[in-house]
PDB file of C-alpha atoms in Angstrom:
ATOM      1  CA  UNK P  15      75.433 127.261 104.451  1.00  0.00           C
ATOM      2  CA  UNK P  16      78.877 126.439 104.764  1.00  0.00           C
ATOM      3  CA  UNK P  17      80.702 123.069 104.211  1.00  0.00           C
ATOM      4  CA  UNK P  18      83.498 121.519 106.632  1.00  0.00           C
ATOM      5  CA  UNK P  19      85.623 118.407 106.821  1.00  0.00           C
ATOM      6  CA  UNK P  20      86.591 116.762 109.769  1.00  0.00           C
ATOM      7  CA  UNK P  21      89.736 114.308 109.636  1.00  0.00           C
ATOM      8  CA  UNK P  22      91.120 111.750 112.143  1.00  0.00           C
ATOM      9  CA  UNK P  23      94.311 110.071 112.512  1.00  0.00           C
ATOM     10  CA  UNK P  24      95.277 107.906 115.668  1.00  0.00           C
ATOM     11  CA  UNK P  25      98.812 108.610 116.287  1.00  0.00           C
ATOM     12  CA  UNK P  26     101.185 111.607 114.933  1.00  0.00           C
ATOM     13  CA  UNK P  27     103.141 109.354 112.676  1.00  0.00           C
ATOM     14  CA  UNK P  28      99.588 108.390 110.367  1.00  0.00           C
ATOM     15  CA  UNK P  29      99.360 110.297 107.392  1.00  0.00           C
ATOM     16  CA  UNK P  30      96.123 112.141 106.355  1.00  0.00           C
ATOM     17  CA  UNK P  31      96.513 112.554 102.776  1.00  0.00           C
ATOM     18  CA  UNK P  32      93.761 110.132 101.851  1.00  0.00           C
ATOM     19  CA  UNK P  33      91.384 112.157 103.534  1.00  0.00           C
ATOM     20  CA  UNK P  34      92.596 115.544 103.021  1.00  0.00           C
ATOM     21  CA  UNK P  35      92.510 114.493  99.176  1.00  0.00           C
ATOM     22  CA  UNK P  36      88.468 113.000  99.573  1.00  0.00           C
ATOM     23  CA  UNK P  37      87.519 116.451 101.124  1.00  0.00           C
ATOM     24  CA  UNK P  38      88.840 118.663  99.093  1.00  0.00           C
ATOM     25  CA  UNK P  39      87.540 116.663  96.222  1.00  0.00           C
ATOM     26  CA  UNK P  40      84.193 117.161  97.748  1.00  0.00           C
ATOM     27  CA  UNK P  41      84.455 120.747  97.712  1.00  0.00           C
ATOM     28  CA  UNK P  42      85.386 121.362 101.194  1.00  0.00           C
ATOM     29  CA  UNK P  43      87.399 124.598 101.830  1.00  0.00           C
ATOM     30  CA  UNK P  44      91.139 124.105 102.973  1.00  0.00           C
ATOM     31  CA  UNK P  45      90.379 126.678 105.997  1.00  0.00           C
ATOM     32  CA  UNK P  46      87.388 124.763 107.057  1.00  0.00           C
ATOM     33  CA  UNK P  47      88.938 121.254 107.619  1.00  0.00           C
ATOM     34  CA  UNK P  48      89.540 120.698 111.058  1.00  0.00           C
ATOM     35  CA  UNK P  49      92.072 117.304 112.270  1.00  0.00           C
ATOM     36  CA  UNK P  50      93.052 115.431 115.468  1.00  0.00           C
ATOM     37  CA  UNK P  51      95.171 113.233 115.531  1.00  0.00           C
ATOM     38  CA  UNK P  52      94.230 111.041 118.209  1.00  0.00           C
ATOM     39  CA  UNK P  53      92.121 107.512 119.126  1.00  0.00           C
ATOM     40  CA  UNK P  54      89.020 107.766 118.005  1.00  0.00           C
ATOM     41  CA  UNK P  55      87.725 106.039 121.405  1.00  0.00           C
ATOM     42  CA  UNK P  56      85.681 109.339 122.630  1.00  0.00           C
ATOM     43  CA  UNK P  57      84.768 112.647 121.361  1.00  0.00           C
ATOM     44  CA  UNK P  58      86.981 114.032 123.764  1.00  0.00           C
ATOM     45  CA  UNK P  59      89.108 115.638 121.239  1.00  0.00           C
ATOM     46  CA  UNK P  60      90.100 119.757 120.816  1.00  0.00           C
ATOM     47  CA  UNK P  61      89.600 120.171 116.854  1.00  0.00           C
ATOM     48  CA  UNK P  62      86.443 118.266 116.886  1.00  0.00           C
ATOM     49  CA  UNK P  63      84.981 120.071 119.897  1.00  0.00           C
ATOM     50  CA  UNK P  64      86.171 123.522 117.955  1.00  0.00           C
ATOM     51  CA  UNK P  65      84.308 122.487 115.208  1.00  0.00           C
ATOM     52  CA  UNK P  66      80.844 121.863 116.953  1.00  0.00           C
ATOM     53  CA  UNK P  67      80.927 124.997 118.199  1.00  0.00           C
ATOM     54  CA  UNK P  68      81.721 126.358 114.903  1.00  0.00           C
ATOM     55  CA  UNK P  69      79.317 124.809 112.601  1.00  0.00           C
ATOM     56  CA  UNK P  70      75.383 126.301 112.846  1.00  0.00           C
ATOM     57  CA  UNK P  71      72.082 124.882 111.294  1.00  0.00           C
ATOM     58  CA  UNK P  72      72.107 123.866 108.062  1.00  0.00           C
ATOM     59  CA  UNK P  73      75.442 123.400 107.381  1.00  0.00           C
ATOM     60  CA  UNK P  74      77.144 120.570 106.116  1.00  0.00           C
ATOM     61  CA  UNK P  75      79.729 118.099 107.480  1.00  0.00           C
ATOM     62  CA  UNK P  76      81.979 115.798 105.298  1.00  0.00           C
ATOM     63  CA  UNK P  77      83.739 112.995 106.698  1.00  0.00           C
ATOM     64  CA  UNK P  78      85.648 110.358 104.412  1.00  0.00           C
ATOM     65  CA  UNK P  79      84.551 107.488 106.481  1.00  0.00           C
ATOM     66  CA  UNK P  80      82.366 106.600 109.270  1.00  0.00           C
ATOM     67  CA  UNK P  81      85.310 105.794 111.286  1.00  0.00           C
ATOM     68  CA  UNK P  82      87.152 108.559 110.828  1.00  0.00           C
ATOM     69  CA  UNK P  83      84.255 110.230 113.165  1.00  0.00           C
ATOM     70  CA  UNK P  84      84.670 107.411 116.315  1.00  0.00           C
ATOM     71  CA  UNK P  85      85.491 104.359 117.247  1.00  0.00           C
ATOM     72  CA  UNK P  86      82.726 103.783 120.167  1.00  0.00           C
ATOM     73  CA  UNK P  87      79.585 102.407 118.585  1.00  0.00           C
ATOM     74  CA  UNK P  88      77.469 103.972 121.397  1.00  0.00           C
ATOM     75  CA  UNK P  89      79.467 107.414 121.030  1.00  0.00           C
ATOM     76  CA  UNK P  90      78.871 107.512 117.464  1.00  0.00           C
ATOM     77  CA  UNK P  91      75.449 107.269 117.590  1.00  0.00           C
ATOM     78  CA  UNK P  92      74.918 110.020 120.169  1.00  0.00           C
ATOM     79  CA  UNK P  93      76.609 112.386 118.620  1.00  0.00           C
ATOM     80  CA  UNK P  94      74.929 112.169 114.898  1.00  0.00           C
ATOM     81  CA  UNK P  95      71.971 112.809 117.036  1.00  0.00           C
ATOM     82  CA  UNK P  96      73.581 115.898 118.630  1.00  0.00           C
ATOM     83  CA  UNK P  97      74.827 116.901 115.177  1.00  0.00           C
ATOM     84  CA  UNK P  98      71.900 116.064 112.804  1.00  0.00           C
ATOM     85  CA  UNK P  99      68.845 116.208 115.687  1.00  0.00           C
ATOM     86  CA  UNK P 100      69.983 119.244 118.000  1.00  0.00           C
ATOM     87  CA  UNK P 101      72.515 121.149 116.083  1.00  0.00           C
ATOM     88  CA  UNK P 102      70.421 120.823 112.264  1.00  0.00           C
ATOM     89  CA  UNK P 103      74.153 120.183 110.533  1.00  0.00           C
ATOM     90  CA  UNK P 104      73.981 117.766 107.762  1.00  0.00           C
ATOM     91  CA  UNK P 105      76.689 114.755 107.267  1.00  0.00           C
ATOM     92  CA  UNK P 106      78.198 113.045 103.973  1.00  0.00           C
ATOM     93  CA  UNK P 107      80.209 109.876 105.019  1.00  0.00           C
ATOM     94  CA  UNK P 108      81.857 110.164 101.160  1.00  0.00           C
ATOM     95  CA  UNK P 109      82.917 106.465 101.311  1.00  0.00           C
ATOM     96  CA  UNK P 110      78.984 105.467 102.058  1.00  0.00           C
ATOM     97  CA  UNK P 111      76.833 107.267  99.736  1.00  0.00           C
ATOM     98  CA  UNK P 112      73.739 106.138 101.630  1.00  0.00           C
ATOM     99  CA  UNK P 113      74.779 107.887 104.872  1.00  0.00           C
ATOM    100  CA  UNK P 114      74.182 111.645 103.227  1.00  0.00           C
ATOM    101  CA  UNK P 115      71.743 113.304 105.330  1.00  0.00           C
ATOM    102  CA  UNK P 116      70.695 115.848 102.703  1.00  0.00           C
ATOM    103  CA  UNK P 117      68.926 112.965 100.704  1.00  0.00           C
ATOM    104  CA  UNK P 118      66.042 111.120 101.607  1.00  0.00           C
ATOM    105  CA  UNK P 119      64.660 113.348 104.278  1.00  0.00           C
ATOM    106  CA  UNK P 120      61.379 111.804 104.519  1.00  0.00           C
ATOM    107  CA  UNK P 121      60.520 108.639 106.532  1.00  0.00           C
ATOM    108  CA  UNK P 122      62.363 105.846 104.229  1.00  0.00           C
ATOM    109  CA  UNK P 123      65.375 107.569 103.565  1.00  0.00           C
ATOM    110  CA  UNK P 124      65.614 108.741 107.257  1.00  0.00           C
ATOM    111  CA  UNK P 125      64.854 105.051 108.164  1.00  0.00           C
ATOM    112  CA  UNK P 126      67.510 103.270 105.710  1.00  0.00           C
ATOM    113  CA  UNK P 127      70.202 105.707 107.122  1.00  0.00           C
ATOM    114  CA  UNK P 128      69.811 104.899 110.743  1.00  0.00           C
ATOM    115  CA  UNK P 129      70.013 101.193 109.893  1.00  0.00           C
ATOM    116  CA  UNK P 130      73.184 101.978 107.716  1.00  0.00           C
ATOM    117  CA  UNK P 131      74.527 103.844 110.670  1.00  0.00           C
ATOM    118  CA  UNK P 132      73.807 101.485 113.284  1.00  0.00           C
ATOM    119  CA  UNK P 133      75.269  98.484 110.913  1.00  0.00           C
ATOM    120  CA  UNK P 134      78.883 100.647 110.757  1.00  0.00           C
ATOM    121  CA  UNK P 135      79.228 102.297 114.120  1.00  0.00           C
ATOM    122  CA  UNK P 136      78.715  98.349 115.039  1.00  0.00           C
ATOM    123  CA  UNK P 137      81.741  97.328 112.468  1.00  0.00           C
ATOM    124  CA  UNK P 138      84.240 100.391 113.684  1.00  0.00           C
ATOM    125  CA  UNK P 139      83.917  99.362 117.361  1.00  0.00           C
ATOM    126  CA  UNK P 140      84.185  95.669 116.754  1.00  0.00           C
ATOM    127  CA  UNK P 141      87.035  96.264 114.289  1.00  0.00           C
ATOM    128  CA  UNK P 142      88.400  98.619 117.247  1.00  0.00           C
ATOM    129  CA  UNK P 143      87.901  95.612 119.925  1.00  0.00           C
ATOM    130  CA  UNK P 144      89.478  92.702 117.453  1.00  0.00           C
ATOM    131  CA  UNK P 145      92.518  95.288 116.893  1.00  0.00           C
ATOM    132  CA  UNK P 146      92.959  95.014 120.746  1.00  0.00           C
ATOM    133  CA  UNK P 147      92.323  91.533 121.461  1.00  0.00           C
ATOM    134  CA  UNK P 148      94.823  90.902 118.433  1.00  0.00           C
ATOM    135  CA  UNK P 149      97.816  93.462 120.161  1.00  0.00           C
ATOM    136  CA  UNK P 150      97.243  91.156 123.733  1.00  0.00           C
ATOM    137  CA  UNK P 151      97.145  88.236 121.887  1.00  0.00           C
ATOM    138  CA  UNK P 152     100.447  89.132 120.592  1.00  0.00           C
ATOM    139  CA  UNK P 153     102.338  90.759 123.435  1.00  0.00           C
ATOM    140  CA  UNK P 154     101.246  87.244 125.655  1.00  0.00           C
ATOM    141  CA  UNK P 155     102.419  85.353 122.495  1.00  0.00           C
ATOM    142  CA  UNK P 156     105.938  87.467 122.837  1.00  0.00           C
ATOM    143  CA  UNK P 157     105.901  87.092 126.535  1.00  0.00           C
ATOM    144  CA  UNK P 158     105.612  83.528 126.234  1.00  0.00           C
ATOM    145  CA  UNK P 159     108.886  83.550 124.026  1.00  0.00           C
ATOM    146  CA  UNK P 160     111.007  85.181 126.658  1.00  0.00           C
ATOM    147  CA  UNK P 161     110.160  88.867 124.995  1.00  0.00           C
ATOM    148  CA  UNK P 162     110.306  91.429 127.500  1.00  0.00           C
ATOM    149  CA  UNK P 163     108.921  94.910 127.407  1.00  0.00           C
ATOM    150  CA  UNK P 164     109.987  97.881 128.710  1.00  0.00           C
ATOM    151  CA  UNK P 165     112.686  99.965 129.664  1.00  0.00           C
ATOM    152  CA  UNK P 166     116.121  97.710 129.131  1.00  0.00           C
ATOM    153  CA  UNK P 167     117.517  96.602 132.723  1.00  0.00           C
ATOM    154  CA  UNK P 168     120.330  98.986 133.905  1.00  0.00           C
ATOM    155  CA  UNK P 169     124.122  97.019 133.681  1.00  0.00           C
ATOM    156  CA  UNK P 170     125.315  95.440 136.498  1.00  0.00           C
ATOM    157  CA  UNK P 171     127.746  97.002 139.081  1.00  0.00           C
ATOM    158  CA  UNK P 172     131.275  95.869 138.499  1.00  0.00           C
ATOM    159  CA  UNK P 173     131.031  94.800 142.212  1.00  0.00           C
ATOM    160  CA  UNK P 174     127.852  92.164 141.526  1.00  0.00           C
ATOM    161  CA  UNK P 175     129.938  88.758 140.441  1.00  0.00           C
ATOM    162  CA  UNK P 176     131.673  89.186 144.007  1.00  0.00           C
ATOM    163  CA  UNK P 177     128.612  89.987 145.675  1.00  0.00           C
ATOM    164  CA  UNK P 178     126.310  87.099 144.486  1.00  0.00           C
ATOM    165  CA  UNK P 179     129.636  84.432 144.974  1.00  0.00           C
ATOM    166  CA  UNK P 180     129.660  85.529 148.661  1.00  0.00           C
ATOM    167  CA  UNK P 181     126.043  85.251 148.805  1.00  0.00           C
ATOM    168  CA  UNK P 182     124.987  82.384 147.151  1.00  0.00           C
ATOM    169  CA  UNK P 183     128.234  80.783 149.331  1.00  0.00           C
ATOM    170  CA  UNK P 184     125.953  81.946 152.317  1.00  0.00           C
ATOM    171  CA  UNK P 185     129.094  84.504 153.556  1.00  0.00           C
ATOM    172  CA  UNK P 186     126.999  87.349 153.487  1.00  0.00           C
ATOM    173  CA  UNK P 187     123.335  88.155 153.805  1.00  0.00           C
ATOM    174  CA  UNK P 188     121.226  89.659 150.607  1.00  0.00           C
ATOM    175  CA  UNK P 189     120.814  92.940 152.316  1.00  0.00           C
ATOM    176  CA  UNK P 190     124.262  92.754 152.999  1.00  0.00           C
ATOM    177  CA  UNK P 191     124.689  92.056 149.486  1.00  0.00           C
ATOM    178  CA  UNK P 192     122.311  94.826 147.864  1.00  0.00           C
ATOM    179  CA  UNK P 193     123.674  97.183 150.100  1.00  0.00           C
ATOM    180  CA  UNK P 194     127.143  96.434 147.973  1.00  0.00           C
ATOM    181  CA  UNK P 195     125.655  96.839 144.947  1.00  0.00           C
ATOM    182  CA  UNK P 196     123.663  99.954 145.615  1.00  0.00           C
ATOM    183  CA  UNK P 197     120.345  98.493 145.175  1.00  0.00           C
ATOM    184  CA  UNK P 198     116.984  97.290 146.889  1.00  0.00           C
ATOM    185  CA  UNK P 199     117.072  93.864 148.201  1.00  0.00           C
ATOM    186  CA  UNK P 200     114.252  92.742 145.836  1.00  0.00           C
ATOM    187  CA  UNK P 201     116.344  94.076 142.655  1.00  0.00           C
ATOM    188  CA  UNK P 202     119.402  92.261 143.896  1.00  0.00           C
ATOM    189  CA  UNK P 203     117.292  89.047 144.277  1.00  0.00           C
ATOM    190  CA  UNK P 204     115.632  89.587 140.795  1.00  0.00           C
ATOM    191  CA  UNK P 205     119.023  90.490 138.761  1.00  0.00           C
ATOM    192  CA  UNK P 206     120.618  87.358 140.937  1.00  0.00           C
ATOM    193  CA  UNK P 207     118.080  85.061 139.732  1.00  0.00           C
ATOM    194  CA  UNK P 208     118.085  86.270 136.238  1.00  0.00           C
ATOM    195  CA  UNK P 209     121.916  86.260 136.295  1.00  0.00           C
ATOM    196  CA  UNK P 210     121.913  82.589 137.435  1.00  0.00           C
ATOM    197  CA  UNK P 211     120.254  81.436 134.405  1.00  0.00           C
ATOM    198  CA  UNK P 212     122.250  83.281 132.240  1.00  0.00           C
ATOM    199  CA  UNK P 213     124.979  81.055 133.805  1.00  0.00           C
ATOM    200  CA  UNK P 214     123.511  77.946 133.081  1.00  0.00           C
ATOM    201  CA  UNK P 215     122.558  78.521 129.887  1.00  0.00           C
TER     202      UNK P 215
END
């Protein structure tokens, strides 16, 4: 039997100490700790797909916390089945002592640990959706404000004062206009309007 750790961070800049720390203190061999460090949306992820194919029967899989494995309450669940049902690996979630598939093999403690399993795969993905809803809540808060996002508008031509006088003064045509500032019509028309307030402000 051999013991392995699997860790999960969602962007680069995250730090995996915490976990790296909780697995080795549960005996888990520096060489057999595998880590992505990506969303936990899907199991669509190259160190977690090298470990299945490295761990066989009987051996054991540590985990700090339940989402650490997934995000996806449906995903979750289908692949502790794959793991514990198909593949015969056993799992420690070391943050929830009753989700240790080593203990309690018989009917009860199989039954309590599916219930415990279904009851936090539920929490990560709602957690996951409220951390969502919360990010659009905030970006149409900031849009609301006058926040914009994206790339920072290029500067204006030297040539664009001129150009908008002469065509707000109806002299010359926007295409005519654009066409002077080396751009598309609709850009002139959006950096004219946006100009305009500026003016009036």
């Amino acid at each position: 039997m051999s013991t392995y750790g699997y860790i999960r961070v969602s962007s680069r800049e995250q730090n995996d100490d915490r976990q790296r720390i909780a697995l080795h203190e549960a005996g888990v061999p520096d060489g057999n700790v595998y880590m992505d460090k990506q969303s936990g949306k899907d199991f669509n992820r190259p160190q977690y797909k090298k470990l299945l194919r490295k761990m066989k029967r009987d051996d054991l899989l540590c985990i700090k916390s339940i989402d650490r494995l997934g995000r996806n309450y449906a995903e979750i669940l289908e692949q502790w089945r794959v793991l514990t049902k198909q593949k015969g690996i056993d799992i420690v979630v070391l943050d929830m002592p009753l989700l240790d598939t080593r203990r309690g093999k018989d009917l009860m403690g199989t039954f309590l640990s599916d219930i415990v399993l279904q009851v936090l795969s539920f929490v990560a993905e709602n957690e996951r959706l409220n951390i969502r809803q919360r990010q659009a809540e905030g970006i149409a808060a900031a849009k609301s404000r006058g926040v914009r996002f994206g790339r920072p508008p290029a500067p204006l031509p030297e040539n664009f004062h001129g150009a908008y006088q002469r065509w707000r003064a109806g002299k010359i045509t926007g295409t005519a206009a654009a066409k002077e500032c080396r751009m598309p019509l609709s850009t002139f028309r959006y950096r004219a309007e946006i100009y305009e307030k500026a003016r009036l402000l």
